[in-house]
Amino acid sequence: MLSRTADHLFWMSRYTERAENTARMLNVHYETALLPQSAAVTRYGWQGLLSISELLPAYAAKHGEITPQGVMDFMVKDEENSSSIIACLKAARENARAVRGTLTTEVWETLNQTWLEAIRLLRDGAFERDPGEFFEWVKFRSHLSRGVTLGTMLQDESFHFLRLGTFLERADNTARLLDVKFHAVQSDFFGAASERDQEYDFYHWSAILRSVSGFEVYRKVYRDVIKPERVAELLMLREDMPRSLHHCMSEVVSNLRQVGTTPQDETMRHAGKLRADLRYGRIDEILATGLHAFLTQFLDRVNQLGGHISRDFLVPDSE
C-alpha cells in the first residue's frame, strides 16, 4: 500500500474519532454545569476542557475570558481551531476524498453526508437551540461511520490503518479525560465526607462514565455505588470495556500485526510494552504511585507510538 494512502486513511479515522470524543466531553461539561455549584467550580470545569485538548493558549488569544458559550463555540463551530468538531469533520471528509477509490461507496457517502449535514445544522441554529441533541447527533454519525466501515470494507491493509487511527485517538482522549477529571476533583470532592459532596460525587462520576458510554457497563461489572478508583480501573485496565486504555492498546497491537509488523520491530515493541503495562497493572499500585504521573507518561508514550507509526508507514513517498 502507498504510504500516502495509508496516511489519509489513518487520519480520516482519527479525525472522526476526535470529533466524537470532543462531542462527548462537551456534553458531559454541559450537563455537569447544570448541577448546583459555585461559579469558580464551573469555570474550572470549562478551563479543564480546554486543557484536555491543550487549547488554553489558543482560546485565550482569541476570546480572553473563559465563558461556557465561548468555549462551546470555540470547540464546536470555529474552523480555525483544528480540534473543533466542525474542523475535525471537515478534515475527515477531505482525507476520505483523497482516497475515494479505496473506500466503499457507503463509507464515503456517510462521511460526506455527515459534513454537509453538520454545516446545515450549524447554519440553522440547531446547536444553539439544543446543544445536547447536537452532540448526540455527532456521536451517532461517528457510530454510523464505524459500523459502515466494519460492515462494508474489505478487511485488508486499508481497513487495519483505519482501525489503528481510531484506537490510537481513542486511547489518547480517554487518558486526557481521566487525567483532567481526577486532577480537577480530587481536592474538593474525591472522598468527600459530607452528604452534599457525596451526592455531587455521584453525579460527577456518573457524568464522566456517561461521557464514555460506561455508566451501564459500570453497574454491570461492579454492582455497587460509583467509586472514583473503580471508574479509573474500568477506563484504564478492563480489556472488555470498549473505550478503556487496555482495550484500545490491544486493538492497536492486533492491527499492527495485521499490517505486517513483527514483534521485533520497534513500533510493535513500543505498542506491546504499553499493552503489557495495562494488562498486568493494578489500580491500587497505580493510585499509590500517582495516577497523574501514570497518565502523563501514557500520553507521552502514545504520542511516541504515533510517531513510530508515521515513520514506518505513513510518511508520503518523495516525488
XYZ file of C-alpha atoms in Angstrom, residues 6 29 36 38 41 43 49 72 97 107 121 128-129 151 186 200 206 210 232 235 276 279 298 301 308-309 311:
27
model
C -2.263 4.801 4.499
C -19.494 19.575 30.771
C -25.632 23.225 41.860
C -20.109 27.716 42.571
C -16.016 25.363 40.072
C -15.265 27.954 35.345
C -11.948 21.013 28.942
C -18.685 25.791 23.270
C -11.981 12.354 -0.606
C -18.213 4.767 3.769
C -27.296 22.186 11.376
C -27.804 26.865 19.939
C -31.354 25.522 20.351
C -19.905 -3.843 7.519
C -9.625 15.102 43.958
C -22.121 15.712 43.931
C -21.903 9.341 36.591
C -21.805 8.511 30.536
C -10.282 4.622 36.889
C -11.485 3.081 31.970
C 1.627 -5.163 28.872
C -2.653 -5.918 31.137
C 0.987 7.078 28.994
C 4.233 7.034 25.080
C 6.761 5.376 15.151
C 3.671 4.500 13.076
C 7.780 6.940 10.412
